[in-house]
Coordinates of N, CA and C in Angstrom, one line a residue:
X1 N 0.8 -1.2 0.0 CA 0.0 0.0 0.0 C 0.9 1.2 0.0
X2 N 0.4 2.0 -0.4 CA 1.1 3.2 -0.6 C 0.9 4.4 0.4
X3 N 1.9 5.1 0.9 CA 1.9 6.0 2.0 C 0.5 6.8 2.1
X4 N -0.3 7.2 0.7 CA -1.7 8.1 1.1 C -2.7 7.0 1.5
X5 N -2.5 6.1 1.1 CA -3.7 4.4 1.2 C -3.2 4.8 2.7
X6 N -2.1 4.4 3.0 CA -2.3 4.1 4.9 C -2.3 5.5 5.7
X7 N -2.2 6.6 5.0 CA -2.9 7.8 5.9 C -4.4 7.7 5.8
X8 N -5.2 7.6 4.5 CA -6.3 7.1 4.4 C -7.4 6.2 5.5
X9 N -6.6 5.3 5.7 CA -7.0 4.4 6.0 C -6.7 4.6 7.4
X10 N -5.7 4.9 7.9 CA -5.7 4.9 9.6 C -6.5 6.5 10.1
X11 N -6.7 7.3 9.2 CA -7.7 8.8 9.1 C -8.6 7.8 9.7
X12 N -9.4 7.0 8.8 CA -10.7 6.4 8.9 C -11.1 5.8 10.1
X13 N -9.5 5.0 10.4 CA -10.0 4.2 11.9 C -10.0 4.9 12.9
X14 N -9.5 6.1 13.0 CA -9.3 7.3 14.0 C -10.8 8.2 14.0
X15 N -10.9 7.9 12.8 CA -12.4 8.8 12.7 C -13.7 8.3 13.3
X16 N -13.7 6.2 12.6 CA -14.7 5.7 13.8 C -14.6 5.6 15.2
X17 N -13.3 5.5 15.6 CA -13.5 5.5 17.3 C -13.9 6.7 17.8
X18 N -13.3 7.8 17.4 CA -14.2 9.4 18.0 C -15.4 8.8 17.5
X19 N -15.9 8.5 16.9 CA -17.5 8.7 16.6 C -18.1 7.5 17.6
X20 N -17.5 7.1 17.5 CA -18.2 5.6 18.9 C -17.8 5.7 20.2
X21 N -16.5 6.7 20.2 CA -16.6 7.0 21.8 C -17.4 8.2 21.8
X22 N -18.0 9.0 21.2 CA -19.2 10.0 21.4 C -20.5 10.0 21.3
X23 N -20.4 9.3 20.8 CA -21.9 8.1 20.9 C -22.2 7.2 22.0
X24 N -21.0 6.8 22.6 CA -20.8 6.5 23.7 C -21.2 7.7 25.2
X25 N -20.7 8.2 24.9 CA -20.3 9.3 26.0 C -21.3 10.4 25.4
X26 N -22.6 10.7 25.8 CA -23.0 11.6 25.0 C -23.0 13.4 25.8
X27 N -22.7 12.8 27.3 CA -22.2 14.3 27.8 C -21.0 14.6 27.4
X28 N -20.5 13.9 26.9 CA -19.0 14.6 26.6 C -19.4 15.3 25.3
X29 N -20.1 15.0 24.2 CA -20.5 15.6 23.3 C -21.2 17.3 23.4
X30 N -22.5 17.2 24.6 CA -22.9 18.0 25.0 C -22.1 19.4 25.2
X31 N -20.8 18.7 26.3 CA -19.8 19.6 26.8 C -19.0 20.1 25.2
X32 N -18.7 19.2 24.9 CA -18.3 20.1 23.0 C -19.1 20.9 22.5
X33 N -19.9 20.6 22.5 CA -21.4 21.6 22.0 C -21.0 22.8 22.8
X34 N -21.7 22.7 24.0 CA -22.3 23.4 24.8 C -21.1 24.8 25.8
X35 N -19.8 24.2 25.8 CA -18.5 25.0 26.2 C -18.5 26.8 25.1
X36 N -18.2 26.2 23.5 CA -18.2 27.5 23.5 C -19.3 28.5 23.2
X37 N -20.7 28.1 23.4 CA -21.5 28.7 23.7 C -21.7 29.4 24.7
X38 N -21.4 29.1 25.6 CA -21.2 29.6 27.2 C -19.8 30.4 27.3
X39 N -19.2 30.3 26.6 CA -17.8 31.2 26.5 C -18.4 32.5 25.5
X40 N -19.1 32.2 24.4 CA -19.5 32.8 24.0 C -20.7 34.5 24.5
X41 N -21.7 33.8 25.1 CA -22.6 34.5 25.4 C -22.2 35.3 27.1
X42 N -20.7 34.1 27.6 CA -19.9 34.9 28.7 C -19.2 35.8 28.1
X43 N -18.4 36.3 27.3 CA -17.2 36.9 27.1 C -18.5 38.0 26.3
X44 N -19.4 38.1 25.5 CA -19.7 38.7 24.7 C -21.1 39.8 25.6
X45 N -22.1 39.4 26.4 CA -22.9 39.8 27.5 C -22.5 39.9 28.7
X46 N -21.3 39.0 29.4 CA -20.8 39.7 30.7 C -19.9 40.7 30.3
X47 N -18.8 40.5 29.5 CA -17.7 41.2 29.4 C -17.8 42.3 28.3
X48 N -18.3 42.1 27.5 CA -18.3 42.3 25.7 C -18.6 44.2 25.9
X49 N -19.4 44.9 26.8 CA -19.5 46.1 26.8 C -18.2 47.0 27.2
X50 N -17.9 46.3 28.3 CA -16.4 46.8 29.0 C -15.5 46.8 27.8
X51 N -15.4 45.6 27.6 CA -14.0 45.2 26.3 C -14.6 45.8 24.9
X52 N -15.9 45.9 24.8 CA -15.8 46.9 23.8 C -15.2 48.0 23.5
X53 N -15.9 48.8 24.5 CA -15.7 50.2 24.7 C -14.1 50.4 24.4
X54 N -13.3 49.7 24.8 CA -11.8 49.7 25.5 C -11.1 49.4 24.1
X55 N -12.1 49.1 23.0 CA -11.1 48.5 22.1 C -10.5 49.8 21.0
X56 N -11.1 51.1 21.5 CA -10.5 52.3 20.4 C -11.2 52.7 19.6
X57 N -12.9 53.1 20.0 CA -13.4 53.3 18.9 C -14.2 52.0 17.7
X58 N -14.7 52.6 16.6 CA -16.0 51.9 16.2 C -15.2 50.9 15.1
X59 N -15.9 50.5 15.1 CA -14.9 49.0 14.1 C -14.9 49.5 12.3
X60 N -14.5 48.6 11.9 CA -14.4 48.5 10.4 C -15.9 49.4 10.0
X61 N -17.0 48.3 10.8 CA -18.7 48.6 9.9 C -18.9 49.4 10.3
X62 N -17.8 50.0 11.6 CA -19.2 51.0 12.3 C -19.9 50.8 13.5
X63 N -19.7 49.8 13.8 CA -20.4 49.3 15.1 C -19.6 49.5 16.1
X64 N -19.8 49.7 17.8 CA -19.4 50.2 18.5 C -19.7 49.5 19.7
X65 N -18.6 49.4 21.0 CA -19.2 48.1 22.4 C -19.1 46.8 22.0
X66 N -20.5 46.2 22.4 CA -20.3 44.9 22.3 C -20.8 44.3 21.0
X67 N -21.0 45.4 20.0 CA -21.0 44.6 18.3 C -20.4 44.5 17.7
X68 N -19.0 45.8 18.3 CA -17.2 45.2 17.7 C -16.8 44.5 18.3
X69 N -17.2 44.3 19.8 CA -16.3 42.5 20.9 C -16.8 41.7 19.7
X70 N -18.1 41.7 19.7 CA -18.9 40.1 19.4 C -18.3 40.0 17.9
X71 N -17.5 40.8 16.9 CA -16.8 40.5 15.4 C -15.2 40.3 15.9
X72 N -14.7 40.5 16.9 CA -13.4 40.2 17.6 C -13.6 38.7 18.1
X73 N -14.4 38.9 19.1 CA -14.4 37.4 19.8 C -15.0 35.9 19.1
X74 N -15.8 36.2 18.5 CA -16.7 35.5 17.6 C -15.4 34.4 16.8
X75 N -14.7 34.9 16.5 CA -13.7 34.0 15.1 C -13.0 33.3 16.3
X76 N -12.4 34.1 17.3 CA -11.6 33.8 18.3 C -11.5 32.1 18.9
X77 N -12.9 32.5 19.3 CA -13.8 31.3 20.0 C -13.8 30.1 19.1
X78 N -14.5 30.5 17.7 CA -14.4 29.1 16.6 C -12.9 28.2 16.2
X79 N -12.4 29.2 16.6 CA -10.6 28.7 15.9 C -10.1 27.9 17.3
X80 N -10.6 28.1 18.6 CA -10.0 27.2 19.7 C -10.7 26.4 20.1
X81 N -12.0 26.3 19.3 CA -13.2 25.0 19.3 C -12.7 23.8 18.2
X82 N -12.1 24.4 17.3 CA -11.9 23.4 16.4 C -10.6 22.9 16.6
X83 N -9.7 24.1 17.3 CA -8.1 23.2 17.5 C -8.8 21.9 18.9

């Protein structure tokens, strides 16, 4: 077999055990879910007016507070969900 056949292929066997250990475990799924939503709706309605304000003024669109946090924090959040 050739080096991409056995990346292929061991991709695949790595791929069904996360899926059967989370099917398995369905709070742990939850907690994947459910973490950066709550980091989300914390950092963006606890914090998001403070850290707006603080950030120098109105963003790119124009928006100002916690509608420039929530285009700052928003990408933030996705990019350390998926790492």
């Amino acid at each position: 077999m050739s080096t991409l056949a056995h990346t292929v292929s061991d991709t695949s066997t790595m791929l069904n055990r996360q899926l059967k250990h989370m099917l398995r475990y369905p709070s742990l799924t939850v907690m994947l879910v459910g973490m950066p939503v709550v980091f989300l709706l914390l950092f963006v309605y606890v914090f998001g007016g403070t850290i707006g304000d603080g950030l120098g003024g109105a963003a790119v669109d124009g928006s100002t507070g916690r509608e420039a946090y929530l285009g700052f924090v928003t990408p933030t959040i996705l990019v350390i969900t998926i790492t």
